[in-house]
Short mmCIF file of C-alpha atoms and ligand atoms in Angstrom, two decimals:
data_model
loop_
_atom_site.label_atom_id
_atom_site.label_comp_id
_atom_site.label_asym_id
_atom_site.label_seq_id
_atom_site.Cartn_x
_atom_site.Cartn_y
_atom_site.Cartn_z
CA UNK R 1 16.13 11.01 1.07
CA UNK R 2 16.52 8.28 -1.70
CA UNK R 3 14.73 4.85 -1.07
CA UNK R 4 18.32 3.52 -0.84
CA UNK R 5 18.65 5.86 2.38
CA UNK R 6 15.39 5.15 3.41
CA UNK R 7 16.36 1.38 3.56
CA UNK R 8 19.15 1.58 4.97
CA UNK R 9 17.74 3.90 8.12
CA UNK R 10 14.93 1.33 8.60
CA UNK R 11 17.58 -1.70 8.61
CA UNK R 12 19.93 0.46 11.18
CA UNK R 13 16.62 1.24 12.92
CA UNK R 14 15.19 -2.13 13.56
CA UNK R 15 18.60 -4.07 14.53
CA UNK R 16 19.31 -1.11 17.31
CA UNK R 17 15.72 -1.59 18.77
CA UNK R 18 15.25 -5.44 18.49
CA UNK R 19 12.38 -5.03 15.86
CA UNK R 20 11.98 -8.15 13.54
CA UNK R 21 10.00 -6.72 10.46
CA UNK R 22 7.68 -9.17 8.35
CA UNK R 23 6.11 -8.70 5.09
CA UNK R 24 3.10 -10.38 3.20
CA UNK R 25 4.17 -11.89 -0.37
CA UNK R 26 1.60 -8.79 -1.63
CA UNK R 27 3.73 -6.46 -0.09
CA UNK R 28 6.37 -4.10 -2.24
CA UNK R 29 9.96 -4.84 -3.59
CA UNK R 30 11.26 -2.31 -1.52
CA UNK R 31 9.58 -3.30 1.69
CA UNK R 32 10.84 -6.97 1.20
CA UNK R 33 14.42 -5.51 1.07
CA UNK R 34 14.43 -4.66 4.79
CA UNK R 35 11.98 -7.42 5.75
CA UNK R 36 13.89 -10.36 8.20
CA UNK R 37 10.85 -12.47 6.90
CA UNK R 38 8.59 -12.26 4.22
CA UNK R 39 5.64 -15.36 3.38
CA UNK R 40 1.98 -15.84 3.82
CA UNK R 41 0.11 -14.95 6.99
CA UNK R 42 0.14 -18.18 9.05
CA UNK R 43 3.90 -18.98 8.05
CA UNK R 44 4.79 -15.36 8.96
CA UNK R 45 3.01 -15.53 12.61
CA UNK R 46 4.99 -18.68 13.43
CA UNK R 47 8.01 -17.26 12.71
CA UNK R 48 6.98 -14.21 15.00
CA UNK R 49 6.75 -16.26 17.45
CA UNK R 50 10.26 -18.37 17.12
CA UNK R 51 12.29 -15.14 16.92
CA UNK R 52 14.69 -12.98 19.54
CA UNK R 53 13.02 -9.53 18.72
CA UNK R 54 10.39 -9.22 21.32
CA UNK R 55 8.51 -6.11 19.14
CA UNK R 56 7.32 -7.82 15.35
CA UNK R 57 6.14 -5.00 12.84
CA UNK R 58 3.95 -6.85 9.92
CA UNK R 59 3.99 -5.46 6.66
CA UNK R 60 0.06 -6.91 5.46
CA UNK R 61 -2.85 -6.37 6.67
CA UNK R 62 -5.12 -6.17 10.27
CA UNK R 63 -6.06 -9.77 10.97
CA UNK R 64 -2.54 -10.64 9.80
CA UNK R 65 -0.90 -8.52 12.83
CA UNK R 66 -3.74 -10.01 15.02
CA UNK R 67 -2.74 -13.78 14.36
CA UNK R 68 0.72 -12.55 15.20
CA UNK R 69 -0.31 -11.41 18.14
CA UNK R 70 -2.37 -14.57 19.05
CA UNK R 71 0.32 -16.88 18.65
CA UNK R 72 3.19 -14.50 20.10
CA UNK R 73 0.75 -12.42 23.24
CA UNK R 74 4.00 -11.61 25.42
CA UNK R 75 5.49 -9.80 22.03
CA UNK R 76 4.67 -6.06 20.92
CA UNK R 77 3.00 -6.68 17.81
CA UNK R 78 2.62 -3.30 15.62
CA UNK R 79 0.83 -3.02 12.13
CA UNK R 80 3.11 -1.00 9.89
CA UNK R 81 -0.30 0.80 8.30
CA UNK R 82 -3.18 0.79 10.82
CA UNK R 83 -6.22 1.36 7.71
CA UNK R 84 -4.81 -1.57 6.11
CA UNK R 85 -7.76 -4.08 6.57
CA UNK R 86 -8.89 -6.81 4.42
CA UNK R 87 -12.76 -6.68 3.23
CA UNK R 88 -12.81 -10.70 2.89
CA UNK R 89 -12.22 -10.15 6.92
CA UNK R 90 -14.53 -7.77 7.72
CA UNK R 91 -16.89 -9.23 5.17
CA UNK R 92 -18.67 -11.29 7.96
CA UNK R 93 -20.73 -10.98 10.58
CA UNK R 94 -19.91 -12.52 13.98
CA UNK R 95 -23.56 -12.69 15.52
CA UNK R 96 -24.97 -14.02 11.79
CA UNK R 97 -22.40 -16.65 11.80
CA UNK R 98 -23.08 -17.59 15.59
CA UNK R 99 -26.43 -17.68 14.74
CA UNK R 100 -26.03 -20.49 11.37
CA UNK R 101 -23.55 -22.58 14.04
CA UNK R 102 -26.49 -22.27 16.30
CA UNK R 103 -28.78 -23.85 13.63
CA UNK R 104 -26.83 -26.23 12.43
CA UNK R 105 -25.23 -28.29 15.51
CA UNK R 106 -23.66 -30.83 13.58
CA UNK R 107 -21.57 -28.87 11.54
CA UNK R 108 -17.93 -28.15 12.03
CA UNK R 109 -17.19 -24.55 11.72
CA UNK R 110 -14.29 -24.05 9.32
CA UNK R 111 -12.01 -20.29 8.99
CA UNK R 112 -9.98 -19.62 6.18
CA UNK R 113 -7.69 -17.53 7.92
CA UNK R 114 -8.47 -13.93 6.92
CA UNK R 115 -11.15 -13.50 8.89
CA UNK R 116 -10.63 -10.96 12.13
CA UNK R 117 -9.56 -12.22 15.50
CA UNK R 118 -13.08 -11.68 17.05
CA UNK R 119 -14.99 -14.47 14.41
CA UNK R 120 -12.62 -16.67 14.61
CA UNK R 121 -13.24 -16.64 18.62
CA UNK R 122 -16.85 -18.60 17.63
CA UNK R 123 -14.90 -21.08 14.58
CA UNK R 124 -14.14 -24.96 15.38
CA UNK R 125 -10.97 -25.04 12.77
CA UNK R 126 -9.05 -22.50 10.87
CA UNK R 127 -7.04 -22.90 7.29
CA UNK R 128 -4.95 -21.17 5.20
CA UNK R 129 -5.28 -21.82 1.23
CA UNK R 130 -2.30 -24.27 1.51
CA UNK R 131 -3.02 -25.92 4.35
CA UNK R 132 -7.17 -26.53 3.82
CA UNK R 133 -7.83 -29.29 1.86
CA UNK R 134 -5.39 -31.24 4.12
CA UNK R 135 -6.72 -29.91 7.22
CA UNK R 136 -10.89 -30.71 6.07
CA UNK R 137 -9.51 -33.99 4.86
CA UNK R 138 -8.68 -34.56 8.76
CA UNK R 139 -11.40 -33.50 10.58
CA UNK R 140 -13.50 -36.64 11.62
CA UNK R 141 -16.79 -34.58 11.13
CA UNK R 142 -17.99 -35.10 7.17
CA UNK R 143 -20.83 -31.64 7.57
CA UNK R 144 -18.11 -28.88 7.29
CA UNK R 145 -19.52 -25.15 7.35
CA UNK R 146 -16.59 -23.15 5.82
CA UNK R 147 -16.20 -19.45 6.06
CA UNK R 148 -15.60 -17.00 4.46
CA UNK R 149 -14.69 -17.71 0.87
CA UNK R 150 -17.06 -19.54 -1.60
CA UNK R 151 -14.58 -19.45 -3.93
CA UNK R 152 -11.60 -21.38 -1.94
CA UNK R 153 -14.75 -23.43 -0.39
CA UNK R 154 -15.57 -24.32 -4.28
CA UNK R 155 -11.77 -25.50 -4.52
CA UNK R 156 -11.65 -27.18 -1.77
CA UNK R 157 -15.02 -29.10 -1.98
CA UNK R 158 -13.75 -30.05 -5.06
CA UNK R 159 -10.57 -31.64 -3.65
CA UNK R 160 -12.49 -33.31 -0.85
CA UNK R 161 -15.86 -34.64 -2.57
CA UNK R 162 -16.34 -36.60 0.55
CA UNK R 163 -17.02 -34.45 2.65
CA UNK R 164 -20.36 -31.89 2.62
CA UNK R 165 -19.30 -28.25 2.46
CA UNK R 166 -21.57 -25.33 2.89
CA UNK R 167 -20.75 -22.46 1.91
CA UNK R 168 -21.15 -18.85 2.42
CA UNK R 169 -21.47 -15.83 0.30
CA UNK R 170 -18.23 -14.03 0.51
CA UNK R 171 -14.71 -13.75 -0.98
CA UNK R 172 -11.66 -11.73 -1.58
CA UNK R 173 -13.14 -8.52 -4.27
CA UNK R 174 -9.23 -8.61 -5.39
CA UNK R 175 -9.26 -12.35 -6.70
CA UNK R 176 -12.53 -11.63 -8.29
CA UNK R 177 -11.27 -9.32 -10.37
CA UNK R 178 -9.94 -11.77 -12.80
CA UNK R 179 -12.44 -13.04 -15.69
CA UNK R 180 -12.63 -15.63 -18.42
CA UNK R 181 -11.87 -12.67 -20.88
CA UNK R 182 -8.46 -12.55 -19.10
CA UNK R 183 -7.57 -15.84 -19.38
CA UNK R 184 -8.52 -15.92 -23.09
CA UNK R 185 -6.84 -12.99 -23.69
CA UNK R 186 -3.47 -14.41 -21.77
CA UNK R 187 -4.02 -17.78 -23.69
CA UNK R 188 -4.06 -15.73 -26.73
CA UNK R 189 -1.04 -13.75 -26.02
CA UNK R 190 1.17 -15.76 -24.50
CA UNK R 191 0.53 -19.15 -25.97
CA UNK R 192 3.73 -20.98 -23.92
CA UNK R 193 3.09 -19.71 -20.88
CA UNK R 194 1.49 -21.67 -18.27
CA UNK R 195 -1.39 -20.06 -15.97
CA UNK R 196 -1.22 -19.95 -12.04
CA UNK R 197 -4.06 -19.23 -10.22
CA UNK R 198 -4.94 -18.38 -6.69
CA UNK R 199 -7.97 -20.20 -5.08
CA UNK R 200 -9.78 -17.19 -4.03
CA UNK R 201 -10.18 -16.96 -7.84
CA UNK R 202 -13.90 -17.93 -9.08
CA UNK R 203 -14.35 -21.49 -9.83
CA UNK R 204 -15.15 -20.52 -13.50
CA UNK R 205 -12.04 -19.73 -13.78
CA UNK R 206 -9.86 -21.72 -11.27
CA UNK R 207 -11.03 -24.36 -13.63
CA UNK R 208 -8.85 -23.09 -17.13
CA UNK R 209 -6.21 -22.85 -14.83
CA UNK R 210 -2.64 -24.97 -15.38
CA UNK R 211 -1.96 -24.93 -11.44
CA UNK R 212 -3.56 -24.03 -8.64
CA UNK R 213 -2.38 -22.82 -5.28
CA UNK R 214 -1.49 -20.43 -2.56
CA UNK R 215 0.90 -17.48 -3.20
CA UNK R 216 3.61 -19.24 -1.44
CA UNK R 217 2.60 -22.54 -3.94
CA UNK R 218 2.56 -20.10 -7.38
CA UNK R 219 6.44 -18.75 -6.49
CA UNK R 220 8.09 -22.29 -5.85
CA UNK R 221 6.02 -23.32 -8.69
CA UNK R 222 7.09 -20.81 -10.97
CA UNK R 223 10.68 -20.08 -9.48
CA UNK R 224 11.46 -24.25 -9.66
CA UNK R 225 9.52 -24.58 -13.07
CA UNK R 226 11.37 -25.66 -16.40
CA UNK R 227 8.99 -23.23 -18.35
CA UNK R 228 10.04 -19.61 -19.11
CA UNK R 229 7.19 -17.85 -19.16
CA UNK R 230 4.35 -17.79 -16.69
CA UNK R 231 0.99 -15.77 -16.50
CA UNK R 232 0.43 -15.04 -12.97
CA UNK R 233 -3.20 -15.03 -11.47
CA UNK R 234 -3.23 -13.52 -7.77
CA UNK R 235 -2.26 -9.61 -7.00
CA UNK R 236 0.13 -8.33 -9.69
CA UNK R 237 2.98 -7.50 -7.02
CA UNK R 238 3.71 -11.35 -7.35
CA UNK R 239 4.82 -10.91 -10.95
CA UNK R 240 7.63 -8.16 -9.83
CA UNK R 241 8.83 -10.65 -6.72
CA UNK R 242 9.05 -13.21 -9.48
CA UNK R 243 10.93 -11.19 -12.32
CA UNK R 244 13.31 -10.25 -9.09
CA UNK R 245 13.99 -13.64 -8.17
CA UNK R 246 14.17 -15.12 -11.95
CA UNK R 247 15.24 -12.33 -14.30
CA UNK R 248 15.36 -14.83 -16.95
CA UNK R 249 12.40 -15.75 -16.98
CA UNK R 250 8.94 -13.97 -17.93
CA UNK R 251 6.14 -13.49 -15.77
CA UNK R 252 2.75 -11.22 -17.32
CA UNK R 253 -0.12 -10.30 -14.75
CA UNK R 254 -3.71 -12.21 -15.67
CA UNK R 255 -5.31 -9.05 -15.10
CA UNK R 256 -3.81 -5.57 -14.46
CA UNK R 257 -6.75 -5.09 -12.28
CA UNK R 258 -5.51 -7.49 -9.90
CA UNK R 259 -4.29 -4.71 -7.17
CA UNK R 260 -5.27 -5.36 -3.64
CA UNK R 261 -5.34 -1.69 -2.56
CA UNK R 262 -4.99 -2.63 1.08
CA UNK R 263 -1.62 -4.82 0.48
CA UNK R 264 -0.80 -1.70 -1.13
CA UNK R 265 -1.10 0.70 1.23
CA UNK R 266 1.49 0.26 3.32
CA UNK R 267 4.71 2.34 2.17
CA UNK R 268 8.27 2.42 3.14
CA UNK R 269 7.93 5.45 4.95
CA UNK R 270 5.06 3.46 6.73
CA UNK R 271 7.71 1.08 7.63
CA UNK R 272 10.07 3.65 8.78
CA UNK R 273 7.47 5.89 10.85
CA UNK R 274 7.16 2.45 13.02
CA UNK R 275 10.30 1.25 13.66
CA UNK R 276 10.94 4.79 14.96
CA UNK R 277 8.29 4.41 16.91
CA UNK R 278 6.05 7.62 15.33
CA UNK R 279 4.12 5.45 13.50
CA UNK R 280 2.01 2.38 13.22
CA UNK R 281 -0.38 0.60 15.22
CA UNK R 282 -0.04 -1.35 18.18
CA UNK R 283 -2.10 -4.22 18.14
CA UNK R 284 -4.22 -4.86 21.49
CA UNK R 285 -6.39 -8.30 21.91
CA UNK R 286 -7.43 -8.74 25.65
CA UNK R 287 -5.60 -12.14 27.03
CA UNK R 288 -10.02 -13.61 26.52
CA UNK R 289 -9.95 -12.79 23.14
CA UNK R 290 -5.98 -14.61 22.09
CA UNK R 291 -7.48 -17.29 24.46
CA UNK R 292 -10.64 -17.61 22.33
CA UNK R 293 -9.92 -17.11 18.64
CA UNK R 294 -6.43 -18.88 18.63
CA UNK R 295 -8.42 -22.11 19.76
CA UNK R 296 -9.37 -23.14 16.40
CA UNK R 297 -5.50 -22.39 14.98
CA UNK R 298 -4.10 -24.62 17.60
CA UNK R 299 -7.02 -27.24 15.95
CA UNK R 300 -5.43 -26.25 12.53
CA UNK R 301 -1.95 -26.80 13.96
CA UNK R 302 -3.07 -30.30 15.49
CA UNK R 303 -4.82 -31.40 12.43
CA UNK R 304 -2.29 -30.55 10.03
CA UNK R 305 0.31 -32.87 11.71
P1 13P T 1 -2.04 -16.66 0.80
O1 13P T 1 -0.85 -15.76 1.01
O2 13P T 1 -2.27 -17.55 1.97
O3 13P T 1 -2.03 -17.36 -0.50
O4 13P T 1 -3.34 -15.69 0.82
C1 13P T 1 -3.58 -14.80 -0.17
C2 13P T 1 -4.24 -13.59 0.33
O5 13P T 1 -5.18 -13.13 -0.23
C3 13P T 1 -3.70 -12.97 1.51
O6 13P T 1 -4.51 -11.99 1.91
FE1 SF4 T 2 -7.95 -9.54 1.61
FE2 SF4 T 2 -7.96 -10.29 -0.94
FE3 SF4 T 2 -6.46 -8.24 -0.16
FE4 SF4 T 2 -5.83 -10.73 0.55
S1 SF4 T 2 -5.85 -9.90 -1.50
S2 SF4 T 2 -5.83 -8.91 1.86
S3 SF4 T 2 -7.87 -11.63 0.81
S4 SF4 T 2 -8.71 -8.33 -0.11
#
């Protein structure tokens, strides 16, 4: 079977069972093709939740197909690759941040949004890296614990210098692969192009930076930008998706090393294997824990109006 066959099986596959098939911005050229929706996590689980299909596969990782599942808990949610996890998720401990919200009452308890299901059942507020420095700019509380990047907490503390953020130690290993070296070396090599950089990045480097933003925020940047070439700092499948959609245009990774392994994962035949219905992982959440953890979105989604 050619991927072209393989495609087109999945797309005959997924209209004859009423599957609607979403895909992170990390995820592969090919598994965009025969994605209905493709985006970050948060705009991706609202749009599970607006749609027909009453079974949503998500191309991404775990706590991606759980905040599907929180938002949408009458839908079958699968996850195309079940060991597709994402160690800024699983980085923290539930009981050890219960305990620091315990010891410090008059904190609000701010997620960014990869985090798993189960922490976010003890969080006041959740984010996403577009949506937090509006969001913390909204909540009336100025002592804001924020989990579990200190690297997007560094951004965003920046952006809101009213406000007191602690931070804790943790952060997406992917992001931090990217070093002053790199940008050196891009600035070096490609002398026109401008750099975009994900928060997750470390501030050392977020800092040399042109523009800053979520994955969503670097492709309208770059895709509406007058510039032709661009040197692209989150995970390199962002600088295919953008040669796709502008073929005219340039686009050079910051670092080669800039692979998350767990986007990766996930094949085609992954994709396949669970719209037939051999494959995959459905996800389960008992109706305490969607009740729980998707408290502190609906506080994102009331905040953010
Ligand atoms: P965004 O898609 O929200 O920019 O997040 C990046 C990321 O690391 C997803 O896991
Ligand atoms: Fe997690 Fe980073 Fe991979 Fe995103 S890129 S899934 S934050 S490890």
């Amino acid at each position: 079977m050619t991927i072209r066959e393989l495609q087109d099986e999945i797309i005959r596959l997924k209209k004859a069972k009423g599957v609607c098939i979403l895909a992170h911005a990390y995820q592969g050229q090919e598994i965009w093709e025969v994605a209905d929706y493709i985006g970050d996590s948060f705009g991706l689980s609202k749009k599970a939740a607006e749609v027909k299909e009453q079974t949503v596969l998500m191309c991404g990782v775990r706590f991606m197909a759980e905040t599907v599942k929180m938002l949408s808990p009458q839908k079958k949610v699968l996850l195309a690759n079940p060991i597709a996890g994402c160690p800024m998720a699983d980085q923290m401990d539930t009981d050890l941040i219960a305990q620091m919200k315990e010891s410090m009452p008059d904190y609000t308890v701010v997620a960014y949004i990869n985090t798993t299901a189960e922490l976010k059942t003890i969080c006041d507020v959740c984010v996403t890296s577009s949506s937090a420095v509006k969001i913390i700019r909204n909540i009336p509380n100025d002592k804001i614990l924020f989990i579990p990047d200190c690297n997007l907490g560094d951004y965003i503390a920046k952006q809101v210098p009213e406000k007191e953020l602690k931070l804790v130690r943790g952060g997406c290993p992917t992001h931090l692969r990217m070093t002053k070296k790199d940008v050196e070396r891009a600035r070096k090599e490609h002398p026109d192009a401008e750099i975009l950089m994900h928060p997750e990045c470390h501030p050392s480097i977020v800092s040399m930076a042109d523009f800053i933003g979520s994955t969503t925020e670097i492709m309208a940047y770059a895709e509406k930008g007058t510039g032709s070439e661009y040197v692209i700092g989150t995970e390199k499948s962002i600088v295919e998706h953008l040669g796709y959609k502008c073929p005219e245009k340039s686009f050079y990774p910051l670092s080669k090393d800039c692979v998350c392994h767990n986007m990766q994962a996930t094949t085609l035949m992954d994709v396949y294997r669970a719209v037939k219905g051999i494959g995959g992982e459905e996800i389960i959440m008992s109706d305490e824990l969607i009740a729980f953890s998707r408290k502190c979105i609906d506080e994102m989604l009331r905040l953010g109006k």
